[in-house]
Short mmCIF file of N, CA, C and O in Angstrom, two decimals:
data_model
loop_
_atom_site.label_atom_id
_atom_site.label_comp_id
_atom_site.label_asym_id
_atom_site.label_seq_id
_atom_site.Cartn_x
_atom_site.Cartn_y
_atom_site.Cartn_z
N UNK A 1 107.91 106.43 72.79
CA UNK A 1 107.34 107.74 72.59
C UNK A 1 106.94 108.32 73.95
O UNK A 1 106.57 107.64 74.90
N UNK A 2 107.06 109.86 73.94
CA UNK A 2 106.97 110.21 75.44
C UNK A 2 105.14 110.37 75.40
O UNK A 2 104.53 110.64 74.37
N UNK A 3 104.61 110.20 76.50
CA UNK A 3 103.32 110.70 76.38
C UNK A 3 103.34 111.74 77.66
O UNK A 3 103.85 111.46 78.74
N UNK A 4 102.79 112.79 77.39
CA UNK A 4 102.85 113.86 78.37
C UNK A 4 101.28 113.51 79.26
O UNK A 4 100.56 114.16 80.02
N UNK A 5 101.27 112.95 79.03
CA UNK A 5 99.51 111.90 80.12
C UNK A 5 100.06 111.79 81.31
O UNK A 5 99.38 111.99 82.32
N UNK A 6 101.36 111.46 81.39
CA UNK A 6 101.67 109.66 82.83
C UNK A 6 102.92 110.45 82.48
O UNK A 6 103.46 110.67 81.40
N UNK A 7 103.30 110.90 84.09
CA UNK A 7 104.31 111.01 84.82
C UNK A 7 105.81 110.15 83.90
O UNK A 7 105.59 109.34 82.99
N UNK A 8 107.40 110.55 84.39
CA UNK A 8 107.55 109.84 83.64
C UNK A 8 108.10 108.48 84.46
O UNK A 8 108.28 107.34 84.02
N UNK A 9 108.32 109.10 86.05
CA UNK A 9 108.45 107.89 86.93
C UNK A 9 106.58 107.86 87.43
O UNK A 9 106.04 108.70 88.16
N UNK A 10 106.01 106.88 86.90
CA UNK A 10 104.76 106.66 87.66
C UNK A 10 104.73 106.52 88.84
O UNK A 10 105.60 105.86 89.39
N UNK A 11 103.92 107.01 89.40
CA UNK A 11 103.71 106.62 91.43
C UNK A 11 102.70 105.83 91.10
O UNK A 11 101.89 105.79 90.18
N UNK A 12 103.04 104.79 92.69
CA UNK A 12 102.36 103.47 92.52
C UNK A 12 100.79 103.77 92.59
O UNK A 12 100.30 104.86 92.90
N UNK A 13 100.29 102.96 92.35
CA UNK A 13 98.13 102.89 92.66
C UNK A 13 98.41 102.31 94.01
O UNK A 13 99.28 101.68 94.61
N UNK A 14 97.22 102.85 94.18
CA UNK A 14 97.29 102.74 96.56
C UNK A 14 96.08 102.18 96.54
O UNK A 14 95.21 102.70 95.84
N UNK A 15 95.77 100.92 97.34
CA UNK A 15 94.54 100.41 97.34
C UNK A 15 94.36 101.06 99.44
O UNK A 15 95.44 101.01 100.03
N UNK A 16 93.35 101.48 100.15
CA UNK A 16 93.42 101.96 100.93
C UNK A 16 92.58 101.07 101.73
O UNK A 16 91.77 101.41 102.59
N UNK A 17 92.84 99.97 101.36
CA UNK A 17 92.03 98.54 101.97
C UNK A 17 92.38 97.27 101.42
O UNK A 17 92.71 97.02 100.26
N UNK A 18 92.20 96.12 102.85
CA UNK A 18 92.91 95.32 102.12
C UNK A 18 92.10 93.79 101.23
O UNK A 18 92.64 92.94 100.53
N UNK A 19 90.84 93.92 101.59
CA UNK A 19 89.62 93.31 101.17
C UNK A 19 88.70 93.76 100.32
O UNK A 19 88.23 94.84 100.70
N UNK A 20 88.18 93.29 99.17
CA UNK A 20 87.12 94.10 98.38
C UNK A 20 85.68 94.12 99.36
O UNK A 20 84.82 94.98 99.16
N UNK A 21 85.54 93.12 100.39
CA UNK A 21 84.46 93.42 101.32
C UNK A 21 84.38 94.29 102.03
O UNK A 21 83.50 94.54 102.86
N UNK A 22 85.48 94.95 101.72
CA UNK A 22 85.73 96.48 103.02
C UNK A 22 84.55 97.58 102.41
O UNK A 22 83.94 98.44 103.05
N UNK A 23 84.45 97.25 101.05
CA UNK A 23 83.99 98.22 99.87
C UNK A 23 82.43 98.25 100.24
O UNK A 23 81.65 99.05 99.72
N UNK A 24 82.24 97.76 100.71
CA UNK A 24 80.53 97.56 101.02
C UNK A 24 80.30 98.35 102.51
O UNK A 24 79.19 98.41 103.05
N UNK A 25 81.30 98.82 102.97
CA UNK A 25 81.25 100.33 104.29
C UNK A 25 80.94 101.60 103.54
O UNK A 25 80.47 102.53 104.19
N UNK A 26 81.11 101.73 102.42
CA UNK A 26 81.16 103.08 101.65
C UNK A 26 80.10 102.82 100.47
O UNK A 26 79.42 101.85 100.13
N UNK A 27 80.28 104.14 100.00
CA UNK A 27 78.80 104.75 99.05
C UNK A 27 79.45 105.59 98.37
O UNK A 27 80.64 105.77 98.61
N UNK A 28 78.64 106.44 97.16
CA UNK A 28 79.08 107.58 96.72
C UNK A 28 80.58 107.63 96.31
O UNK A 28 81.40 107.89 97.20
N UNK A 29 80.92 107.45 95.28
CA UNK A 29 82.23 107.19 94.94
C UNK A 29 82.45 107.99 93.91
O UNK A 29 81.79 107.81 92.89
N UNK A 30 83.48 109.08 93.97
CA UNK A 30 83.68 109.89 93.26
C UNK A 30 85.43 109.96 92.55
O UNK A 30 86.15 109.03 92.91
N UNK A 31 85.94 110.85 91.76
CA UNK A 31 86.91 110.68 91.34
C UNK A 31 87.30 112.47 91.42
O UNK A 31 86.77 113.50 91.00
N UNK A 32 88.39 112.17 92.14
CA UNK A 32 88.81 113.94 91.91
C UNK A 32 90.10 113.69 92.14
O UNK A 32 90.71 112.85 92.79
N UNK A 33 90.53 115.08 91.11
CA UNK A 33 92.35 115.21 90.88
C UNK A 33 93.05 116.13 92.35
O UNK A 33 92.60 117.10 92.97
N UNK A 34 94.10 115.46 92.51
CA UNK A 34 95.13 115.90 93.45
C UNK A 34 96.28 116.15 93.15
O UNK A 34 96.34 116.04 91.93
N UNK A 35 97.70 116.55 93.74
CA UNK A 35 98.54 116.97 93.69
C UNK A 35 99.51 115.86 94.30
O UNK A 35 99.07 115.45 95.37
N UNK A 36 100.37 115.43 94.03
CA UNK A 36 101.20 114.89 94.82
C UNK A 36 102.58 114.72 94.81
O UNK A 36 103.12 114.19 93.84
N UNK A 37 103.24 115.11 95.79
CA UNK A 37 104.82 115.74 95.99
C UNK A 37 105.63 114.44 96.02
O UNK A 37 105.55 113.56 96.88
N UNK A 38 106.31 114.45 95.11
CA UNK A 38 107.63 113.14 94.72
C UNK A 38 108.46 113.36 96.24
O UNK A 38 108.17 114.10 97.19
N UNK A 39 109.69 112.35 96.05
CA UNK A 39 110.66 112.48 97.01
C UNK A 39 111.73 113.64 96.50
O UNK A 39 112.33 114.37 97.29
N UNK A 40 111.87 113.71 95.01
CA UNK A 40 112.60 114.65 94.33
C UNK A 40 111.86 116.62 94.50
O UNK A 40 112.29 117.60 93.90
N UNK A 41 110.82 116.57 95.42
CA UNK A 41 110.10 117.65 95.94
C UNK A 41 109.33 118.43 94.29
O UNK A 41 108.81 119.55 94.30
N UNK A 42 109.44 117.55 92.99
CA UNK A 42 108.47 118.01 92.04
C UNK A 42 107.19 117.03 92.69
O UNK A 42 107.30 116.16 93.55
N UNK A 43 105.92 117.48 91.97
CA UNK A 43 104.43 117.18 91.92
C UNK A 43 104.23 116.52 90.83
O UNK A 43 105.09 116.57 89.95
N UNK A 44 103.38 115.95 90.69
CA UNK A 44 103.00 114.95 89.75
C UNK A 44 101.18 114.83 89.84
O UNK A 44 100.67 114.45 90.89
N UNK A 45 100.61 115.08 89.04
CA UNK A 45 98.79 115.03 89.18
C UNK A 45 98.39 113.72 89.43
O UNK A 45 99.13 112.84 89.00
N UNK A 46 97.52 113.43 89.94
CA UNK A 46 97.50 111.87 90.37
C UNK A 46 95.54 111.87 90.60
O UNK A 46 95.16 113.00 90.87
N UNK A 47 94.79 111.21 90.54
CA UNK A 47 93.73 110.69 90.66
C UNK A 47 93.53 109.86 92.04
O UNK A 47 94.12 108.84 92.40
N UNK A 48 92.42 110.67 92.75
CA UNK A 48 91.89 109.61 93.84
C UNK A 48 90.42 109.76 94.26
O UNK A 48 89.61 110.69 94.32
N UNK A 49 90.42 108.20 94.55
CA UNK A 49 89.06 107.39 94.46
C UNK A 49 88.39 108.21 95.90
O UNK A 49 89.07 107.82 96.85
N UNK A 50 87.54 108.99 96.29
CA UNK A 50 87.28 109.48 97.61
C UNK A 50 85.41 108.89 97.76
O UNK A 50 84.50 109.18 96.98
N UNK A 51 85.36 108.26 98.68
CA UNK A 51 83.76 107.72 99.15
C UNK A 51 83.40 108.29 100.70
O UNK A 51 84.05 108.61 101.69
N UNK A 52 82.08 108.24 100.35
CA UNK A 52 81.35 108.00 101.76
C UNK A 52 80.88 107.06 102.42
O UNK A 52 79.92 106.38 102.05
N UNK A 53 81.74 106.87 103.88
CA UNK A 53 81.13 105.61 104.85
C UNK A 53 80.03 105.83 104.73
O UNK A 53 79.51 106.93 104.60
N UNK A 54 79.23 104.21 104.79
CA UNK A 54 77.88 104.64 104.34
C UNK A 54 76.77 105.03 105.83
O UNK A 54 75.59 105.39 105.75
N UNK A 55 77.69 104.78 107.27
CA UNK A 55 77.20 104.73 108.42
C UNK A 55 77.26 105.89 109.03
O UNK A 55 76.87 105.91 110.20
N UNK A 56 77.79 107.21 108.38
CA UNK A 56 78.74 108.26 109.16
C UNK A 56 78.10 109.14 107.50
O UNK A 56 77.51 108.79 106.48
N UNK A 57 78.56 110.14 107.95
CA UNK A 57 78.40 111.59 107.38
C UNK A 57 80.16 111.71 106.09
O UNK A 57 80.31 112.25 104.99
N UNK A 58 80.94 111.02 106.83
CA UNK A 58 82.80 111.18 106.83
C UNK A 58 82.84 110.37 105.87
O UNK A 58 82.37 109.23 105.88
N UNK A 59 83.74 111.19 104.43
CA UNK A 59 84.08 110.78 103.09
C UNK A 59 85.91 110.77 102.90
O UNK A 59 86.33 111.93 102.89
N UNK A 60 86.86 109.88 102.78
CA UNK A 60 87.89 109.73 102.53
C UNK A 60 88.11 108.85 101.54
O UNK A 60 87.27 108.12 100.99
N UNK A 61 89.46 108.96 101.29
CA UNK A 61 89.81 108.34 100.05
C UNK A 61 90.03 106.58 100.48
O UNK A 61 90.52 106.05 101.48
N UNK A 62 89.34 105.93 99.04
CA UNK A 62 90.11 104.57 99.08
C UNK A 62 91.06 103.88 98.04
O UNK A 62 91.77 102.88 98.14
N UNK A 63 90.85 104.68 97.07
CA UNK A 63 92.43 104.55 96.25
C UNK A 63 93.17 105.54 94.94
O UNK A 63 92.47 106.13 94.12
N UNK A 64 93.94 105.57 94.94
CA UNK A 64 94.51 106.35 94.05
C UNK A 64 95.25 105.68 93.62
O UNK A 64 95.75 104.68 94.14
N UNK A 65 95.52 106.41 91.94
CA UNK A 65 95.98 106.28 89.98
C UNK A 65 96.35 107.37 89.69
O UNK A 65 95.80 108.47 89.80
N UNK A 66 97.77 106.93 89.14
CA UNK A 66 98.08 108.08 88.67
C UNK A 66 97.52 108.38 87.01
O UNK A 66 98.19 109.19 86.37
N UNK A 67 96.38 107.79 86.37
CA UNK A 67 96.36 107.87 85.10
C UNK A 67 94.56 108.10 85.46
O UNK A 67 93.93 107.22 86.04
N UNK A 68 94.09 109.05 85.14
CA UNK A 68 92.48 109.32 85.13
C UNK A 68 91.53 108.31 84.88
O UNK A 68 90.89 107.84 85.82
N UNK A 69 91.35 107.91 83.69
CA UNK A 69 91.01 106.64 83.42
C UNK A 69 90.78 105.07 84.14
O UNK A 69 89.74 104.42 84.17
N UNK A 70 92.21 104.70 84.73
CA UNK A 70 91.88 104.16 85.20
C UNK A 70 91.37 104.62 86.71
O UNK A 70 90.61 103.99 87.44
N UNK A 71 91.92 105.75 86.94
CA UNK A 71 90.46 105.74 88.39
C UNK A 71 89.28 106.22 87.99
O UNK A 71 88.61 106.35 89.02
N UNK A 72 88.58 106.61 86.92
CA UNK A 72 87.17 106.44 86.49
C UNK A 72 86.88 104.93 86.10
O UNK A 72 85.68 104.68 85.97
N UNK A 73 87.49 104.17 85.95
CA UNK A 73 87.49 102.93 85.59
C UNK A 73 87.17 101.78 87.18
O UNK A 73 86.13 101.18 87.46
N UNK A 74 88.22 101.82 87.80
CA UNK A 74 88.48 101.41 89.45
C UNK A 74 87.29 102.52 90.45
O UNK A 74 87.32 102.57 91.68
N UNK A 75 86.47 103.21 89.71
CA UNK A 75 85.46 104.18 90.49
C UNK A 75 83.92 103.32 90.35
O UNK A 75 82.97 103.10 91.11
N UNK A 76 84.26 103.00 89.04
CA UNK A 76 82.96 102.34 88.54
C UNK A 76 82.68 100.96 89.28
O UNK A 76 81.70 100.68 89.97
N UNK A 77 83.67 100.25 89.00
CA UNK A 77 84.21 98.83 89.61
C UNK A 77 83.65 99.09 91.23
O UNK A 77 82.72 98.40 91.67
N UNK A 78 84.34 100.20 92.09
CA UNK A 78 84.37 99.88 93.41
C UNK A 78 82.70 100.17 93.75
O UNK A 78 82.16 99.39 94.54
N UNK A 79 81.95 101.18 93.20
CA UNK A 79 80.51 101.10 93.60
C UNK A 79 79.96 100.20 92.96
O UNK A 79 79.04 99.80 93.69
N UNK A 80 79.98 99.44 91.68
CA UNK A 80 79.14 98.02 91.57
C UNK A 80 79.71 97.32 92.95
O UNK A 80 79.04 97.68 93.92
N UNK A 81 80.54 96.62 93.19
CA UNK A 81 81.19 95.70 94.39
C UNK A 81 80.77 96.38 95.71
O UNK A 81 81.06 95.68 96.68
N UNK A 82 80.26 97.33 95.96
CA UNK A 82 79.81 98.16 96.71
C UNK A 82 78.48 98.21 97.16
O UNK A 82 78.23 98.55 98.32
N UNK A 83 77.51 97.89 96.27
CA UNK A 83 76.66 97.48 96.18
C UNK A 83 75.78 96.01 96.19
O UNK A 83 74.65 95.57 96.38
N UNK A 84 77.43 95.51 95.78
CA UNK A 84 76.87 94.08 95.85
C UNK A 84 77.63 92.53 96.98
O UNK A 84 77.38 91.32 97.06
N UNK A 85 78.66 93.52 97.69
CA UNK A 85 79.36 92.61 98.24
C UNK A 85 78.49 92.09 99.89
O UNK A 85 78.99 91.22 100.60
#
């Protein structure tokens, strides 16, 4: 069955680090929708994880989903571990 949710080629989830101890530099972890351009030059809506270093003022992303959920899901996850690593 088609679900019009999820792309129908999914783009991969991007972890933007390669340690969950990295996760304890950042704070404030939010989830906001983006745009993102295939190789076929269509867009596809995609979800990314964007925080604040917790040493600096400067908020970038540390991972993106293409399915909402799970980056409200992987949002929740990364500030508990964030807090506690």
């Amino acid at each position: 069955m088609f679900d019009a949710t999820k792309p129908e080629t999914p783009l991969p989830v991007i972890f933007f680090f390669d340690k969950a101890e990295i996760l304890r530099d950042y704070e404030a972890f939010t989830v906001e929708p983006i745009t993102v351009r295939m190789q076929s030059g269509a867009e596809s809506p995609a979800w990314s994880i964007v925080a604040k270093h917790r040493f600096t003022s400067q908020r970038g992303p540390v991972a993106q989903f293409d399915v909402q959920l799970y980056a409200e899901v992987f949002c929740e996850m990364a500030a508990i571990v964030a807090a506690h690593v």
